[in-house]
PDB file of C-alpha atoms in Angstrom:
ATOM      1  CA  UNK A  20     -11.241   1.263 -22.902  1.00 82.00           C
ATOM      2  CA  UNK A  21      -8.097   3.226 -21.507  1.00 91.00           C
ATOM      3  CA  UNK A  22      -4.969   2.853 -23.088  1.00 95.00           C
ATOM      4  CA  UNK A  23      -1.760   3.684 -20.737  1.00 97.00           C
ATOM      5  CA  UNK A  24       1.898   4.367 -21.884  1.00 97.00           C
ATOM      6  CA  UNK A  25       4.606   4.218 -19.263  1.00 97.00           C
ATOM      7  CA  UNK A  26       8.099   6.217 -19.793  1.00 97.00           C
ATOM      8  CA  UNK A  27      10.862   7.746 -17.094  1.00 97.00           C
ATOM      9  CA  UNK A  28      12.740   4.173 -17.296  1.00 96.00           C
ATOM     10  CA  UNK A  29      16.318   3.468 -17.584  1.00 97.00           C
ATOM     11  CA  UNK A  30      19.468   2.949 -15.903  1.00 98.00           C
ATOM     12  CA  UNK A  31      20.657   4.291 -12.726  1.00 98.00           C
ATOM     13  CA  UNK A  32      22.994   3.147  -9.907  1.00 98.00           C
ATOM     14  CA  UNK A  33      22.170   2.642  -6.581  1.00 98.00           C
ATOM     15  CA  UNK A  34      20.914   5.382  -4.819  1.00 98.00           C
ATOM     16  CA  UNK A  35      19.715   7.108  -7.203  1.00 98.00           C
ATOM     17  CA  UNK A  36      16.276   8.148  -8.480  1.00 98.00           C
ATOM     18  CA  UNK A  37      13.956   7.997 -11.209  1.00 98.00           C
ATOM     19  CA  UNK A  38      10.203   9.266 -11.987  1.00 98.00           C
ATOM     20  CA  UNK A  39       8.158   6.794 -13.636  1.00 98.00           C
ATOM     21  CA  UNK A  40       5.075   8.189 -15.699  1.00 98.00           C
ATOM     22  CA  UNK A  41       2.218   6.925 -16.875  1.00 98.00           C
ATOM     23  CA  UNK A  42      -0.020   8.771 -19.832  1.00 98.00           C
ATOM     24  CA  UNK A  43      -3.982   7.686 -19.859  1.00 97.00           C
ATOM     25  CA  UNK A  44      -6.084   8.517 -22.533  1.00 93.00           C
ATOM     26  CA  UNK A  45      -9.551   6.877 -23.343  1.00 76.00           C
ATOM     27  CA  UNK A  46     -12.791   7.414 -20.545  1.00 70.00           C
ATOM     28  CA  UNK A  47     -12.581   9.560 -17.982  1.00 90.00           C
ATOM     29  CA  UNK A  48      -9.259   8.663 -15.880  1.00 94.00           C
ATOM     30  CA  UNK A  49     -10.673  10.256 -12.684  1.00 94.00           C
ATOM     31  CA  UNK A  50     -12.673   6.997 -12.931  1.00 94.00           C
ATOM     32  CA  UNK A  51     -10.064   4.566 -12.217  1.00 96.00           C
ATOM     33  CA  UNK A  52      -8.338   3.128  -9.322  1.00 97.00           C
ATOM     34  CA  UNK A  53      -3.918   3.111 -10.681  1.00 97.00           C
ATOM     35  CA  UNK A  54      -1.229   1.196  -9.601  1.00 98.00           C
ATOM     36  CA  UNK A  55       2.216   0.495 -10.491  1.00 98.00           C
ATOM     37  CA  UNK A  56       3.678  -2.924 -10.217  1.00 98.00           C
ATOM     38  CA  UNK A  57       6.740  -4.974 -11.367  1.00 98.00           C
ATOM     39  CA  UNK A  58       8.028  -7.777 -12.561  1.00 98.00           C
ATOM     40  CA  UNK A  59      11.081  -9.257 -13.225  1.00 98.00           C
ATOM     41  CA  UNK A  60      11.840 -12.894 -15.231  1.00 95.00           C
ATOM     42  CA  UNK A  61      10.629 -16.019 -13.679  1.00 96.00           C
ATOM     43  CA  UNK A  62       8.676 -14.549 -11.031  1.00 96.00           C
ATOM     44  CA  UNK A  63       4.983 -13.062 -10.697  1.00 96.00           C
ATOM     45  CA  UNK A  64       4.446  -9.695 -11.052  1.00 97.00           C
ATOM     46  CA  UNK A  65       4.346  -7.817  -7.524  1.00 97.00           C
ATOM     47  CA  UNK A  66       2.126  -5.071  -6.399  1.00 98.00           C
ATOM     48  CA  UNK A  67       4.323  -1.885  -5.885  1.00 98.00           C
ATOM     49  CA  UNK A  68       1.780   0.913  -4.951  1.00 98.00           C
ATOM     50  CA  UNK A  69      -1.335   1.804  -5.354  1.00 98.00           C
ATOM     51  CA  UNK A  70      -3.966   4.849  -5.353  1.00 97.00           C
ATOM     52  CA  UNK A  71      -7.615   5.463  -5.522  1.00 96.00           C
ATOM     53  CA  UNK A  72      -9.629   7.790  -7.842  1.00 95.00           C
ATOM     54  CA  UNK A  73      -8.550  10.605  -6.084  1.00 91.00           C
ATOM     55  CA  UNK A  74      -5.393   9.807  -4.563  1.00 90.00           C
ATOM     56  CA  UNK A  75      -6.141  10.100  -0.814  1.00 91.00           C
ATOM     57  CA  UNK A  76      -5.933   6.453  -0.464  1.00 95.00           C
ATOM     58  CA  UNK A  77      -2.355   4.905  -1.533  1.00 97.00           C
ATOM     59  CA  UNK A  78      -0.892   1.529  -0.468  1.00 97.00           C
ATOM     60  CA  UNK A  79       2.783   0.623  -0.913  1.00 98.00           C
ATOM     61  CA  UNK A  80       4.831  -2.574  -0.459  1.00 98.00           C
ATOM     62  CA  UNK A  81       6.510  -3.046   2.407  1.00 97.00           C
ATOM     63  CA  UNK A  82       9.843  -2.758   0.172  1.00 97.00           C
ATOM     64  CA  UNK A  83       9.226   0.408  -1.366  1.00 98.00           C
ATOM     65  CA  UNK A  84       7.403   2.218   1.875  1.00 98.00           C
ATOM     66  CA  UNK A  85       9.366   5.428   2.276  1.00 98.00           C
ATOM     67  CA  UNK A  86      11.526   5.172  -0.606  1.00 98.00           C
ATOM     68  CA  UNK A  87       8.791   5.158  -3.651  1.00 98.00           C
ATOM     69  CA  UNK A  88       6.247   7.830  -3.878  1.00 98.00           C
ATOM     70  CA  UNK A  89       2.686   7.242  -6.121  1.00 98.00           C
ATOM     71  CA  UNK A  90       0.567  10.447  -7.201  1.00 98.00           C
ATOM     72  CA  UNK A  91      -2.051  11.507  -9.937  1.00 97.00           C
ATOM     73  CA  UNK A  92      -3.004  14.706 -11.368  1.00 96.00           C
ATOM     74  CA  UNK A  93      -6.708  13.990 -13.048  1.00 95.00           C
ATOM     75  CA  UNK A  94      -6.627  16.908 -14.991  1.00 94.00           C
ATOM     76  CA  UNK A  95      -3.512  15.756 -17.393  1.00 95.00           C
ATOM     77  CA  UNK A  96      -4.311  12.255 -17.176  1.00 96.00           C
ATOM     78  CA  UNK A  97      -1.412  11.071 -15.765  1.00 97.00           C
ATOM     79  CA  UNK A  98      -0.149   8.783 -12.641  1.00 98.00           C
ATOM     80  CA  UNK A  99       3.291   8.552 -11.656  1.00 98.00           C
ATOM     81  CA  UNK A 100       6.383   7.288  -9.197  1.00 98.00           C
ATOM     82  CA  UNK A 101       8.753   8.761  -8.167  1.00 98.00           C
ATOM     83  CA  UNK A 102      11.682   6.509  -6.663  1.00 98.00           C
ATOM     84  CA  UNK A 103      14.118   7.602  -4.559  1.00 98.00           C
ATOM     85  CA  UNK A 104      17.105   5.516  -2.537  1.00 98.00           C
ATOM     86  CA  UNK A 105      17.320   2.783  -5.399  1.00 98.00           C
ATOM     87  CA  UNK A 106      18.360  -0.583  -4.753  1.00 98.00           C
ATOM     88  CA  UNK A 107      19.397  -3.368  -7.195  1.00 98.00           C
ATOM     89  CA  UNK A 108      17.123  -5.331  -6.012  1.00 97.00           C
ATOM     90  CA  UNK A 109      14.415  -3.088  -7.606  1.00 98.00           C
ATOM     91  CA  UNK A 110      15.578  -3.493 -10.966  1.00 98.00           C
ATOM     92  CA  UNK A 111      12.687  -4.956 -13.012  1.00 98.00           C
ATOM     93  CA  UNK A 112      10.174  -3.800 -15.400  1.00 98.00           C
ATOM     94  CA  UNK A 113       7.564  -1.691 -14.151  1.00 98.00           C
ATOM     95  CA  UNK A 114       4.057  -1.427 -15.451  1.00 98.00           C
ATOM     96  CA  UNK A 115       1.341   1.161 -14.552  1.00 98.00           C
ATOM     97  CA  UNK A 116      -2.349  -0.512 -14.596  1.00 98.00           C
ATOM     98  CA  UNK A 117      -5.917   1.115 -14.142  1.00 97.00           C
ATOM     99  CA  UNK A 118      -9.606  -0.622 -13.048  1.00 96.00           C
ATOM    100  CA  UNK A 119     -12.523   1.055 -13.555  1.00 94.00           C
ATOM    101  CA  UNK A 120     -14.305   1.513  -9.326  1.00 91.00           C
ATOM    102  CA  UNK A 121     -17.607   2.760  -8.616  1.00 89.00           C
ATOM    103  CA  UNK A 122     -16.015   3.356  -4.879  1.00 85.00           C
ATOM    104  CA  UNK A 123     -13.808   6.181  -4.474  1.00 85.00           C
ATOM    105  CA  UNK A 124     -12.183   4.607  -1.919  1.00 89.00           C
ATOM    106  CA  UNK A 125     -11.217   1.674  -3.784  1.00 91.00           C
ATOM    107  CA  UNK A 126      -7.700   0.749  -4.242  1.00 92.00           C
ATOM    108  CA  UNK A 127      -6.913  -2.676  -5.280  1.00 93.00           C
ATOM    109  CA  UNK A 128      -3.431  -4.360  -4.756  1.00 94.00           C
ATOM    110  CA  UNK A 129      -4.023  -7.061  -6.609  1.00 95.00           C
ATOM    111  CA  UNK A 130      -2.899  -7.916 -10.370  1.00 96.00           C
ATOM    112  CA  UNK A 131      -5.877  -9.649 -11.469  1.00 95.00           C
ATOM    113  CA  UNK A 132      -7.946  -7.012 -10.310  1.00 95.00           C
ATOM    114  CA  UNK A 133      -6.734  -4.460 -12.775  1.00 97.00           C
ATOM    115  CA  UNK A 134      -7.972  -4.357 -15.845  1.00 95.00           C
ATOM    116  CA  UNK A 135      -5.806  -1.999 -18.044  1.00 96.00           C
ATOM    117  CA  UNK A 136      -2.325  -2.825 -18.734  1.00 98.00           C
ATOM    118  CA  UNK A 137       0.712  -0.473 -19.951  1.00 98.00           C
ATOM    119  CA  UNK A 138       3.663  -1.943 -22.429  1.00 97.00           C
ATOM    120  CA  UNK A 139       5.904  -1.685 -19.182  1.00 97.00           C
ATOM    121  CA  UNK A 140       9.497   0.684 -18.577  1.00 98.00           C
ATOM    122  CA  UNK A 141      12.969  -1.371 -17.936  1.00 98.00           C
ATOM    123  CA  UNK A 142      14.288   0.426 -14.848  1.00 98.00           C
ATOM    124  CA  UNK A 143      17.930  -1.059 -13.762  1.00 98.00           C
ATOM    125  CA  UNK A 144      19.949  -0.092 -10.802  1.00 98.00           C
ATOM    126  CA  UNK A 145      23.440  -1.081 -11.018  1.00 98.00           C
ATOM    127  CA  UNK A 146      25.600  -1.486  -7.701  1.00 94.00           C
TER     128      UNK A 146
END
């Protein structure tokens, strides 16, 4: 079981940046493939990025490539994004998730891959 608590949400106008963290506690978090995704009412939530157990293999959506920046550090147990250049259109609620991989090269993109959930962060860019 890993539990995972986002935070760095809020409010921010356009072009502007916020860090996104999320905290992991439970089995050994080196063990897990993380990614961040999104989701926003009435529509499914969408893969942001994504990194494997030891970060050297990371996957972004085409909308975030080169603004939005994924990273780990296994020895606090923590995965996070940074987001620079925001847009209104990424205002949503963002949710870290975690699945257990045998691989280390493993990153999923997926939702229903993941099996580890946070609560989600409200981020909101205003124009």
């Amino acid at each position: 079981q890993v539990q995972l608590v986002e935070s760095g949400g809020g409010l921010v106008q356009a072009g502007g940046s916020l860090r996104l963290s999320c905290a992991a506690s439970g089995r050994t978090f080196s063990s897990y493939a993380m990614g961040w995704f999104r989701q926003v009412p009435g529509k499914e939530r969408e893969f942001v990025a994504g990194l494997n157990r030891n970060g050297g293999n990371i996957y972004y959506h085409d909308s975030v490539r080169g603004r939005f920046t994924i990273s780990r550090d296994n020895a606090k147990n923590t995965a996070s994004l940074q987001m620079n250049s925001l847009k209104p259109d990424d205002t949503a609620v963002y949710y870290c998730a975690a699945r257990y991989s045998e691989s280390s090269d493993y990153t999923p993109i997926l939702a229903v891959t993941y099996e580890y959930w946070g609560q989600g962060t409200q981020v909101t860019v205003s124009s």
